[in-house]
Tab-separated table of C-alpha atoms and ligand atoms in Angstrom:
chain	number	residue	atom	x	y	z
L	1	MET	CA	201.817	-36.880	-103.591
L	2	GLU	CA	204.376	-38.386	-100.396
L	3	LYS	CA	207.630	-37.773	-100.853
L	4	ILE	CA	210.401	-39.787	-98.399
L	5	ILE	CA	213.106	-36.910	-97.460
L	6	ILE	CA	216.417	-38.022	-96.341
L	7	ASN	CA	218.995	-35.867	-94.541
L	8	GLY	CA	222.397	-38.510	-95.088
L	9	GLY	CA	225.021	-38.995	-94.076
L	10	LYS	CA	224.908	-40.651	-90.917
L	11	THR	CA	226.540	-43.140	-88.860
L	12	LEU	CA	223.486	-45.374	-88.287
L	13	SER	CA	224.273	-48.458	-85.204
L	14	GLY	CA	221.907	-50.872	-83.263
L	15	SER	CA	219.522	-53.808	-84.398
L	16	ILE	CA	217.262	-53.839	-87.757
L	17	GLN	CA	215.063	-56.695	-87.565
L	18	ILE	CA	214.433	-58.430	-90.615
L	19	GLY	CA	210.774	-59.248	-91.480
L	20	GLY	CA	208.662	-62.169	-94.229
L	21	ALA	CA	210.102	-62.333	-97.262
L	22	LYS	CA	208.030	-60.729	-99.975
L	23	ASN	CA	208.820	-62.738	-103.081
L	24	SER	CA	207.165	-65.820	-100.787
L	25	VAL	CA	205.087	-63.845	-99.083
L	26	VAL	CA	202.924	-62.536	-101.874
L	27	ALA	CA	203.115	-66.470	-103.287
L	28	LEU	CA	202.304	-68.047	-100.565
L	29	ILE	CA	198.722	-66.061	-99.870
L	30	PRO	CA	197.153	-66.505	-102.877
L	31	ALA	CA	198.282	-70.235	-102.195
L	32	ALA	CA	196.781	-70.304	-98.712
L	33	LEU	CA	192.750	-70.295	-101.154
L	34	LEU	CA	193.965	-74.456	-102.180
L	35	ALA	CA	193.308	-75.446	-98.238
L	36	GLU	CA	189.515	-76.227	-97.993
L	37	GLY	CA	189.132	-74.063	-94.586
L	38	LYS	CA	191.114	-72.390	-92.519
L	39	THR	CA	194.767	-71.351	-93.156
L	40	VAL	CA	197.638	-69.206	-90.787
L	41	ILE	CA	201.119	-67.588	-92.127
L	42	SER	CA	202.940	-65.778	-90.222
L	43	ASN	CA	206.418	-63.755	-90.258
L	44	VAL	CA	203.456	-62.057	-92.864
L	45	PRO	CA	205.575	-58.055	-93.768
L	46	ASN	CA	203.733	-55.175	-93.735
L	47	ILE	CA	204.006	-54.823	-97.181
L	48	THR	CA	201.132	-52.527	-99.767
L	49	ASP	CA	201.616	-55.635	-102.255
L	50	ARG	CA	200.209	-57.809	-99.294
L	51	ASP	CA	197.334	-55.311	-98.744
L	52	ALA	CA	196.305	-55.640	-103.165
L	53	LEU	CA	196.890	-59.220	-102.623
L	54	PHE	CA	194.119	-59.146	-98.844
L	55	ASN	CA	191.821	-57.285	-102.297
L	56	ILE	CA	191.814	-60.235	-104.432
L	57	VAL	CA	191.093	-62.898	-101.979
L	58	LYS	CA	187.932	-60.719	-100.788
L	59	ALA	CA	186.912	-60.138	-104.291
L	60	LEU	CA	186.469	-63.729	-104.127
L	61	GLY	CA	184.986	-64.154	-101.440
L	62	VAL	CA	188.005	-65.140	-98.771
L	63	LYS	CA	187.845	-63.896	-94.991
L	64	VAL	CA	191.260	-63.066	-93.816
L	65	SER	CA	191.885	-60.905	-90.827
L	66	LYS	CA	195.683	-59.426	-89.652
L	67	GLU	CA	196.902	-59.603	-85.645
L	68	ASP	CA	199.992	-57.627	-85.957
L	69	THR	CA	202.715	-61.095	-88.407
L	70	ILE	CA	199.963	-63.433	-88.152
L	71	VAL	CA	197.299	-63.885	-91.040
L	72	ASN	CA	194.541	-66.063	-90.870
L	73	ILE	CA	192.344	-67.070	-93.735
L	74	ASP	CA	189.377	-68.533	-94.069
L	75	SER	CA	187.665	-70.276	-97.784
L	76	THR	CA	185.434	-71.360	-96.966
L	77	ASN	CA	182.981	-69.180	-98.424
L	78	ILE	CA	185.499	-68.780	-101.789
L	79	LYS	CA	184.104	-67.694	-105.101
L	80	ASN	CA	185.442	-68.088	-108.648
L	81	VAL	CA	184.590	-64.483	-110.346
L	82	GLU	CA	186.649	-62.370	-112.354
L	83	ILE	CA	189.520	-60.991	-110.954
L	84	SER	CA	189.180	-57.170	-112.557
L	85	GLU	CA	191.865	-55.685	-114.092
L	86	GLU	CA	192.222	-52.593	-111.819
L	87	LEU	CA	193.064	-55.898	-108.454
L	88	SER	CA	195.230	-58.628	-111.798
L	89	LYS	CA	197.352	-54.671	-112.894
L	90	LYS	CA	197.956	-53.842	-108.857
L	91	LEU	CA	201.416	-56.307	-108.363
L	92	ARG	CA	202.964	-58.722	-110.861
L	93	ALA	CA	202.615	-61.614	-108.142
L	94	SER	CA	198.464	-61.575	-108.782
L	95	TYR	CA	199.302	-64.573	-112.067
L	96	TYR	CA	199.412	-66.673	-108.922
L	97	PHE	CA	195.932	-66.873	-109.127
L	98	MET	CA	196.245	-68.662	-112.536
L	99	GLY	CA	197.911	-71.484	-110.884
L	100	VAL	CA	195.742	-71.526	-108.125
L	101	LEU	CA	191.899	-70.799	-109.713
L	102	LEU	CA	192.833	-73.718	-111.956
L	103	ALA	CA	193.553	-76.301	-109.389
L	104	LYS	CA	190.657	-75.924	-107.026
L	105	TYR	CA	188.244	-74.722	-110.214
L	106	LYS	CA	189.842	-75.340	-113.541
L	107	HIS	CA	189.113	-72.152	-114.592
L	108	VAL	CA	190.037	-68.722	-114.421
L	109	GLU	CA	189.030	-64.729	-115.467
L	110	MET	CA	191.514	-62.411	-114.940
L	111	TYR	CA	194.239	-59.737	-116.843
L	112	PHE	CA	197.487	-59.741	-117.740
L	113	PRO	CA	199.414	-59.218	-113.609
L	114	GLY	CA	200.896	-55.775	-112.715
L	115	GLY	CA	204.133	-54.957	-111.610
L	116	CYS	CA	207.006	-52.740	-111.567
L	117	ASN	CA	208.504	-51.736	-115.781
L	118	ILE	CA	211.766	-53.669	-115.202
L	119	GLY	CA	211.369	-54.902	-118.991
L	120	ALA	CA	208.423	-56.683	-120.997
L	121	ARG	CA	207.735	-59.845	-118.115
L	122	PRO	CA	205.705	-62.098	-120.172
L	123	ILE	CA	203.780	-65.407	-118.883
L	124	ASP	CA	204.471	-67.608	-121.992
L	125	LEU	CA	205.752	-70.340	-119.619
L	126	HIS	CA	203.505	-69.524	-116.584
L	127	LEU	CA	200.718	-70.211	-120.148
L	128	LYS	CA	203.035	-72.824	-122.160
L	129	GLY	CA	202.839	-75.107	-118.487
L	130	PHE	CA	199.825	-75.266	-118.402
L	131	GLU	CA	198.442	-75.802	-121.679
L	132	ALA	CA	200.657	-79.057	-121.992
L	133	MET	CA	198.794	-79.634	-118.856
L	134	GLY	CA	195.890	-79.520	-120.579
L	135	VAL	CA	194.556	-75.809	-120.221
L	136	LYS	CA	193.120	-74.007	-122.856
L	137	VAL	CA	193.667	-70.095	-123.365
L	138	SER	CA	192.012	-67.464	-124.454
L	139	HIS	CA	193.418	-63.486	-124.568
L	140	ASP	CA	191.728	-60.865	-125.676
L	141	GLU	CA	194.993	-58.379	-127.785
L	142	GLU	CA	192.584	-55.538	-126.974
L	143	THR	CA	191.397	-56.329	-122.633
L	144	HIS	CA	194.239	-57.857	-122.062
L	145	LYS	CA	191.199	-61.178	-120.467
L	146	TYR	CA	192.830	-64.165	-120.530
L	147	ILE	CA	189.870	-66.803	-120.008
L	148	LEU	CA	191.378	-70.163	-118.932
L	149	ASP	CA	189.940	-72.928	-118.947
L	150	ALA	CA	190.510	-76.581	-118.727
L	151	LYS	CA	188.249	-80.382	-118.462
L	152	LYS	CA	191.013	-82.181	-117.388
L	153	LEU	CA	194.546	-81.018	-115.451
L	154	LYS	CA	196.449	-83.758	-116.467
L	155	GLY	CA	199.742	-83.474	-114.846
L	156	ALA	CA	203.005	-83.965	-117.377
L	157	LYS	CA	206.790	-83.340	-117.767
L	158	ILE	CA	207.183	-79.533	-118.316
L	159	SER	CA	210.527	-78.151	-119.512
L	160	LEU	CA	211.137	-74.633	-119.113
L	161	ASP	CA	212.459	-72.419	-121.588
L	162	PHE	CA	214.392	-70.227	-118.788
L	163	ALA	CA	214.803	-71.361	-114.198
L	164	SER	CA	210.962	-68.623	-114.236
L	165	VAL	CA	210.690	-68.215	-110.762
L	166	GLY	CA	206.859	-67.078	-110.676
L	167	ALA	CA	206.605	-69.864	-114.001
L	168	THR	CA	207.519	-72.582	-111.587
L	169	ILE	CA	205.173	-71.586	-108.747
L	170	ASN	CA	202.678	-71.531	-110.944
L	171	ILE	CA	202.992	-74.919	-112.413
L	172	MET	CA	203.265	-76.433	-109.016
L	173	PHE	CA	200.099	-75.048	-108.104
L	174	ALA	CA	198.650	-75.987	-110.941
L	175	ALA	CA	199.779	-79.676	-110.439
L	176	THR	CA	199.022	-80.421	-106.538
L	177	MET	CA	195.141	-81.460	-108.116
L	178	ALA	CA	195.515	-82.491	-111.214
L	179	GLU	CA	195.398	-85.973	-112.118
L	180	GLY	CA	198.730	-87.991	-112.141
L	181	THR	CA	202.810	-86.583	-111.838
L	182	THR	CA	204.511	-83.376	-113.492
L	183	VAL	CA	207.302	-82.940	-113.263
L	184	ILE	CA	209.274	-79.479	-113.591
L	185	GLU	CA	212.578	-79.416	-115.238
L	186	ASN	CA	214.767	-76.454	-115.027
L	187	ALA	CA	212.960	-75.212	-112.610
L	188	ALA	CA	213.252	-72.203	-110.458
L	189	LYS	CA	215.495	-72.316	-108.087
L	190	GLU	CA	214.838	-69.808	-105.197
L	191	THR	CA	214.339	-70.622	-101.281
L	192	GLU	CA	210.897	-68.300	-101.397
L	193	ILE	CA	209.955	-72.309	-103.549
L	194	ILE	CA	210.841	-74.382	-100.739
L	195	ASN	CA	208.724	-71.978	-98.801
L	196	ILE	CA	205.591	-72.403	-100.573
L	197	ALA	CA	206.092	-75.904	-101.486
L	198	ASP	CA	206.663	-76.623	-97.524
L	199	PHE	CA	203.182	-74.662	-96.846
L	200	LEU	CA	201.146	-77.108	-99.644
L	201	ASN	CA	203.265	-80.381	-98.417
L	202	ALA	CA	201.904	-78.898	-94.831
L	203	MET	CA	197.853	-79.176	-97.029
L	204	GLY	CA	198.466	-81.877	-98.021
L	205	ALA	CA	199.855	-82.010	-101.588
L	206	ASP	CA	202.609	-83.955	-102.423
L	207	ILE	CA	205.722	-81.956	-103.908
L	208	THR	CA	209.445	-83.110	-103.873
L	209	GLY	CA	212.732	-81.661	-105.295
L	210	ALA	CA	211.863	-78.454	-103.963
L	211	GLY	CA	214.535	-75.671	-103.884
L	212	THR	CA	216.392	-78.273	-107.064
L	213	SER	CA	216.014	-78.232	-111.078
L	214	THR	CA	213.497	-81.019	-111.369
L	215	ILE	CA	210.462	-80.751	-108.852
L	216	LYS	CA	208.236	-83.528	-109.147
L	217	ILE	CA	204.840	-83.307	-108.114
L	218	ASN	CA	202.106	-86.085	-107.993
L	219	GLY	CA	198.511	-84.898	-107.098
L	220	VAL	CA	196.086	-85.308	-104.437
L	221	LYS	CA	192.414	-85.002	-104.229
L	222	LYS	CA	191.776	-82.323	-101.772
L	223	LEU	CA	194.375	-80.279	-100.022
L	224	HIS	CA	193.482	-79.146	-96.344
L	225	SER	CA	194.006	-76.292	-93.547
L	226	ALA	CA	197.957	-76.054	-92.568
L	227	SER	CA	200.263	-73.522	-91.348
L	228	ILE	CA	203.513	-71.844	-92.745
L	229	SER	CA	205.499	-69.484	-91.527
L	230	VAL	CA	207.030	-66.758	-94.200
L	231	ILE	CA	211.219	-67.533	-94.542
L	232	PRO	CA	213.482	-64.017	-93.908
L	233	ASP	CA	213.891	-61.983	-97.126
L	234	ARG	CA	217.069	-62.458	-98.587
L	235	ILE	CA	217.033	-58.894	-100.453
L	236	GLU	CA	215.999	-56.619	-97.171
L	237	ALA	CA	218.603	-58.470	-95.427
L	238	GLY	CA	221.306	-57.081	-98.538
L	239	THR	CA	219.748	-54.268	-98.482
L	240	TYR	CA	220.152	-52.871	-95.608
L	241	LEU	CA	223.881	-54.671	-95.572
L	242	ILE	CA	224.912	-52.224	-97.653
L	243	ILE	CA	223.671	-49.441	-96.031
L	244	GLY	CA	225.837	-50.847	-93.485
L	245	ALA	CA	228.855	-51.448	-95.630
L	246	LEU	CA	228.256	-47.510	-96.476
L	247	VAL	CA	226.800	-45.619	-93.181
L	248	GLY	CA	227.395	-48.861	-91.118
L	249	ASP	CA	228.626	-49.020	-87.179
L	250	ASN	CA	228.157	-53.012	-85.999
L	251	LEU	CA	224.416	-52.221	-87.253
L	252	LYS	CA	222.914	-55.261	-86.746
L	253	VAL	CA	221.420	-56.993	-89.450
L	254	CYS	CA	218.554	-59.749	-87.201
L	255	GLY	CA	217.128	-62.482	-88.178
L	256	VAL	CA	218.827	-63.026	-91.279
L	257	ASN	CA	219.421	-66.188	-93.076
L	258	PRO	CA	222.996	-66.498	-94.341
L	259	ASP	CA	222.985	-69.514	-96.081
L	260	HIS	CA	220.070	-67.453	-98.832
L	261	ILE	CA	222.962	-64.362	-99.256
L	262	THR	CA	225.266	-66.436	-99.773
L	263	ALA	CA	226.017	-64.720	-102.876
L	264	VAL	CA	225.894	-61.284	-101.432
L	265	LEU	CA	228.540	-62.498	-98.939
L	266	ASN	CA	231.151	-63.155	-101.156
L	267	LYS	CA	231.061	-59.937	-102.519
L	268	PHE	CA	231.775	-58.217	-99.285
L	269	LYS	CA	234.722	-60.725	-98.424
L	270	ASP	CA	235.791	-59.799	-102.374
L	271	MET	CA	235.341	-56.018	-102.158
L	272	GLY	CA	236.584	-56.189	-98.725
L	273	ILE	CA	234.275	-55.542	-96.408
L	274	ASP	CA	234.361	-56.887	-92.913
L	275	TYR	CA	231.543	-57.884	-91.635
L	276	LYS	CA	230.652	-61.331	-88.689
L	277	VAL	CA	228.245	-62.913	-88.806
L	278	GLU	CA	226.853	-64.788	-84.855
L	279	GLY	CA	223.544	-67.228	-85.964
L	280	ASN	CA	221.345	-65.217	-87.647
L	281	ILE	CA	222.342	-62.582	-86.597
L	282	ILE	CA	224.836	-60.084	-89.324
L	283	THR	CA	226.954	-57.451	-87.471
L	284	ILE	CA	228.483	-54.703	-90.509
L	285	SER	CA	230.565	-51.367	-91.020
L	286	LYS	CA	231.584	-49.109	-93.037
L	287	ALA	CA	234.268	-50.071	-95.199
L	288	LYS	CA	237.725	-48.746	-94.419
L	289	ILE	CA	238.010	-49.004	-98.708
L	290	ILE	CA	236.147	-51.113	-100.908
L	291	ASN	CA	237.760	-53.027	-103.547
L	292	PRO	CA	236.270	-52.941	-106.674
L	293	ILE	CA	234.815	-55.515	-108.057
L	294	ASN	CA	232.528	-56.902	-110.871
L	295	ILE	CA	228.623	-58.049	-110.416
L	296	THR	CA	226.544	-59.876	-113.175
L	297	THR	CA	222.762	-60.997	-111.449
L	298	LEU	CA	222.434	-64.136	-111.582
L	299	VAL	CA	219.179	-66.794	-111.074
L	300	TYR	CA	219.049	-68.436	-107.632
L	301	PRO	CA	222.446	-69.125	-106.037
L	302	GLY	CA	223.519	-66.294	-108.084
L	303	PHE	CA	223.846	-62.828	-107.588
L	304	PRO	CA	220.655	-61.899	-107.703
L	305	THR	CA	219.178	-59.713	-109.333
L	306	ASP	CA	216.841	-57.451	-106.519
L	307	LEU	CA	220.519	-56.202	-104.968
L	308	GLY	CA	221.777	-55.302	-108.159
L	309	GLN	CA	220.267	-51.326	-108.211
L	310	PRO	CA	221.127	-51.620	-104.520
L	311	MET	CA	224.997	-53.267	-105.221
L	312	SER	CA	225.287	-50.691	-107.262
L	313	VAL	CA	225.362	-47.568	-104.964
L	314	LEU	CA	227.939	-48.626	-102.735
L	315	LEU	CA	230.612	-49.597	-105.815
L	316	THR	CA	230.106	-45.987	-106.339
L	317	GLN	CA	232.585	-46.062	-103.380
L	318	ALA	CA	234.901	-48.103	-104.266
L	319	ASP	CA	238.394	-47.129	-105.730
L	320	GLY	CA	238.772	-47.812	-108.930
L	321	THR	CA	236.139	-49.185	-111.879
L	322	SER	CA	234.019	-51.850	-111.263
L	323	TYR	CA	231.333	-53.512	-113.936
L	324	PHE	CA	227.736	-54.754	-113.242
L	325	GLU	CA	225.495	-56.193	-114.934
L	326	GLU	CA	222.141	-57.210	-115.447
L	327	THR	CA	221.567	-60.865	-117.017
L	328	ILE	CA	217.668	-61.128	-116.014
L	329	TRP	CA	215.588	-58.068	-116.516
L	330	GLU	CA	215.303	-55.750	-119.504
L	331	ASN	CA	214.991	-52.291	-118.225
L	332	ARG	CA	217.085	-51.931	-114.311
L	333	MET	CA	219.487	-49.330	-115.138
L	334	GLN	CA	216.723	-46.795	-114.858
L	335	HIS	CA	218.650	-45.476	-111.365
L	336	VAL	CA	221.671	-44.822	-112.438
L	337	GLU	CA	220.641	-40.904	-114.111
L	338	TYR	CA	220.194	-40.396	-110.333
L	339	LEU	CA	222.843	-41.369	-108.998
L	340	ASN	CA	224.106	-39.653	-110.999
L	341	LYS	CA	222.825	-36.616	-110.510
L	342	MET	CA	224.098	-37.504	-106.852
L	343	GLY	CA	227.559	-37.043	-108.086
L	344	ALA	CA	228.060	-40.971	-108.613
L	345	ASN	CA	230.335	-41.843	-112.356
L	346	ILE	CA	228.443	-44.615	-114.337
L	347	GLU	CA	228.935	-45.190	-117.621
L	348	LEU	CA	225.779	-46.936	-119.454
L	349	LYS	CA	227.244	-48.683	-121.878
L	350	ASP	CA	223.216	-50.022	-122.833
L	351	ASN	CA	220.032	-50.293	-120.758
L	352	SER	CA	222.106	-54.183	-118.822
L	353	HIS	CA	226.072	-52.862	-119.110
L	354	ALA	CA	226.969	-50.203	-116.622
L	355	VAL	CA	230.276	-49.081	-115.455
L	356	ILE	CA	230.809	-47.391	-112.497
L	357	ASN	CA	234.144	-45.209	-111.647
L	358	GLY	CA	234.492	-45.107	-108.073
L	359	PRO	CA	235.572	-43.435	-105.276
L	360	SER	CA	232.904	-41.201	-105.803
L	361	PRO	CA	230.995	-38.574	-102.782
L	362	LEU	CA	227.073	-38.931	-103.276
L	363	HIS	CA	225.346	-35.365	-102.010
L	364	GLY	CA	221.693	-35.108	-102.242
L	365	ALA	CA	219.090	-34.379	-104.843
L	366	SER	CA	215.484	-34.342	-105.850
L	367	ILE	CA	215.142	-38.064	-107.880
L	368	ASN	CA	212.966	-40.221	-108.328
L	369	ALA	CA	211.956	-44.262	-107.887
L	370	THR	CA	211.433	-45.412	-111.094
L	371	ASP	CA	211.188	-49.021	-109.130
L	372	LEU	CA	211.053	-51.082	-106.605
L	373	ARG	CA	214.735	-52.155	-106.100
L	374	GLY	CA	216.055	-48.134	-107.988
L	375	GLY	CA	213.953	-46.508	-105.401
L	376	ALA	CA	215.643	-48.955	-102.161
L	377	ALA	CA	218.679	-47.677	-104.272
L	378	LEU	CA	217.991	-44.326	-104.147
L	379	VAL	CA	217.259	-44.973	-100.130
L	380	VAL	CA	220.489	-46.122	-100.198
L	381	ALA	CA	222.553	-43.756	-101.588
L	382	GLY	CA	219.920	-40.711	-100.161
L	383	LEU	CA	221.720	-41.754	-96.356
L	384	ALA	CA	225.571	-42.463	-97.969
L	385	ALA	CA	225.151	-38.771	-99.403
L	386	ASP	CA	226.333	-35.206	-97.620
L	387	GLY	CA	222.745	-33.244	-98.151
L	388	GLN	CA	218.914	-33.248	-98.170
L	389	THR	CA	217.783	-35.607	-100.920
L	390	ILE	CA	213.655	-36.079	-101.955
L	391	ILE	CA	212.609	-39.059	-103.410
L	392	SER	CA	209.471	-38.753	-105.302
L	393	ASN	CA	207.089	-41.377	-106.005
L	394	ILE	CA	207.948	-43.579	-102.871
L	395	ASP	CA	204.784	-46.651	-103.379
L	396	TYR	CA	207.220	-48.619	-105.854
L	397	ILE	CA	209.495	-48.681	-102.572
L	398	LEU	CA	206.677	-49.450	-99.982
L	399	ARG	CA	205.117	-52.089	-102.416
L	400	GLY	CA	208.517	-54.275	-101.055
L	401	TYR	CA	210.176	-52.866	-97.589
L	402	GLU	CA	208.190	-53.021	-94.701
L	403	ASN	CA	208.469	-50.192	-92.239
L	404	LEU	CA	210.947	-48.710	-93.654
L	405	ILE	CA	211.170	-45.697	-92.723
L	406	ILE	CA	211.060	-46.713	-88.374
L	407	LYS	CA	214.084	-49.734	-89.187
L	408	LEU	CA	216.062	-46.798	-90.338
L	409	ASN	CA	215.484	-44.242	-87.733
L	410	ASN	CA	215.749	-46.136	-85.402
L	411	VAL	CA	219.482	-47.119	-85.900
L	412	GLY	CA	219.966	-42.766	-86.022
L	413	ALA	CA	218.540	-43.102	-89.919
L	414	ASP	CA	217.303	-38.809	-90.742
L	415	ILE	CA	214.922	-40.145	-93.187
L	416	GLN	CA	210.534	-38.986	-93.240
L	417	ILE	CA	208.402	-39.196	-95.099
L	418	ILE	CA	206.652	-36.272	-95.830
L	419	ASN	CA	203.146	-35.035	-98.108
L	420	VAL	CA	203.443	-32.834	-100.714
L	421	ASP	CA	200.983	-30.920	-102.249
L	422	GLU	CA	201.343	-31.240	-106.325
X	501	UD1	C1	209.939	-62.463	-108.899
X	501	UD1	C2	210.165	-61.886	-108.354
X	501	UD1	C3	211.400	-61.226	-109.026
X	501	UD1	C4	212.618	-61.732	-108.905
X	501	UD1	C5	212.841	-62.054	-110.054
X	501	UD1	C6	213.714	-62.922	-110.392
X	501	UD1	C7	208.565	-61.805	-107.459
X	501	UD1	C8	206.486	-61.848	-106.719
X	501	UD1	N1	208.996	-61.177	-107.896
X	501	UD1	O1	209.503	-62.382	-109.860
X	501	UD1	O2	211.084	-59.734	-107.231
X	501	UD1	O3	213.125	-60.247	-109.710
X	501	UD1	O4	211.283	-63.085	-110.127
X	501	UD1	O5	214.515	-63.467	-108.822
X	501	UD1	O6	208.608	-63.510	-106.998
X	501	UD1	N2	210.078	-64.462	-118.068
X	501	UD1	C9	209.549	-65.115	-119.210
X	501	UD1	N3	208.502	-65.760	-119.348
X	501	UD1	C10	207.781	-65.782	-118.484
X	501	UD1	C11	208.263	-65.527	-117.222
X	501	UD1	C12	209.782	-64.895	-117.034
X	501	UD1	O7	210.289	-64.435	-120.795
X	501	UD1	O8	206.540	-66.432	-118.999
X	501	UD1	C13	211.400	-63.781	-118.060
X	501	UD1	C14	211.528	-62.635	-117.548
X	501	UD1	O9	211.048	-61.793	-118.877
X	501	UD1	C15	212.331	-62.881	-117.037
X	501	UD1	C16	213.183	-63.955	-116.113
X	501	UD1	O10	212.291	-64.653	-117.135
X	501	UD1	O11	213.322	-61.350	-118.018
X	501	UD1	C17	212.562	-64.252	-115.300
X	501	UD1	O12	211.373	-63.779	-114.959
X	501	UD1	P1	210.592	-64.516	-113.776
X	501	UD1	O13	211.396	-65.218	-113.368
X	501	UD1	O14	209.552	-65.168	-113.314
X	501	UD1	O15	210.098	-64.140	-112.445
X	501	UD1	P2	209.421	-63.081	-111.531
X	501	UD1	O16	208.644	-64.740	-110.880
X	501	UD1	O17	208.537	-62.184	-111.982
């Protein structure tokens, strides 16, 4: 079993380059299958979720090759076969093959998607959207196999009960080649959705309004070859900025789009943390005093749920009591137990409310990653702690942070992955 070992308390300086956004690329790779022929996706991050998607794409008879961060996908010989349970369960984003294969073949067979255990994670909004477009959904309660089938895919007016990122993108996929116009109301506005709509439009789709709460898709007959560059990962950027605020000395986080993390930078201002934005580089240093603040996670452009857990580590060093409320997922406080083991003073009111009393010196401990962003929070804590931290279940972390160990060692951290016999 692999574990991350961190000898904490080192000051980090130098530059960290941010990779392409995980939540964009996990939709762009399935989207490539919509094109007849070849597509090129550049700035693809080196994360294990990427590889899980390559395995699904290959199982569908699609050719994939990669050179550094450039991925070529050729769907000329695509076959619409069942996506096995094993492949479907490897990651949450496997659900994007539903929208893509519906658009292309009006028929999909796959299993309930996997992903981190951060909540119930239903897909009812995706399915309701498909049904409004004329899709018949069959679900086997025992095997969790889904068969989605439509005689015709028809444009529809779909108002989402919640601005779900996944449902917005999936319905957008299905609508690209449907007959007529689809309007998604209360659509999610995350920046990744614009990146994906740009890719689809480059293929010849007719989508307007991505990035706003109303997206309109006029169905077209077919989609053609295109290329796209993945936008920078705002969550990876936010995580390194939080690390910089804890242990940085002029740490430069490069390749960021500052407009995508306004909510995070505003919180830094409230906390009294100095940072400097120059184009797409943000320079940040360890803050002398951190003001306590309140954080409530919200849909974009609010404070991102994916940065709530890393931010909670920074709040353990604030001078007073902070409040952290998670509103998107039911199960995003699993890391708190481990932060407290490291010396933090966090009271959990329930699964979504935490009171963080600071400042508390952190010390190394042996701890477990329970999900991707919770795991990242433990890495952040290990870097700030005195002594050695050993983190197990690191697969969660590697799903979403490319070259984590290399990037951190390059700026002066003492962090490595070791193989341990169980
Ligand atoms: C995406 C991101 C994830 C991020 C989340 C919220 C990807 C691959 N993952 O996840 O990192 O934390 O957005 O910003 O892009 N919901 C339903 N029914 C549905 C769909 C969602 O009830 O059919 C609920 C979920 O349980 C959750 C909320 O809506 O409480 C948000 O989910 P959603 O925005 O869909 O998240 P994902 O797309 O899965």
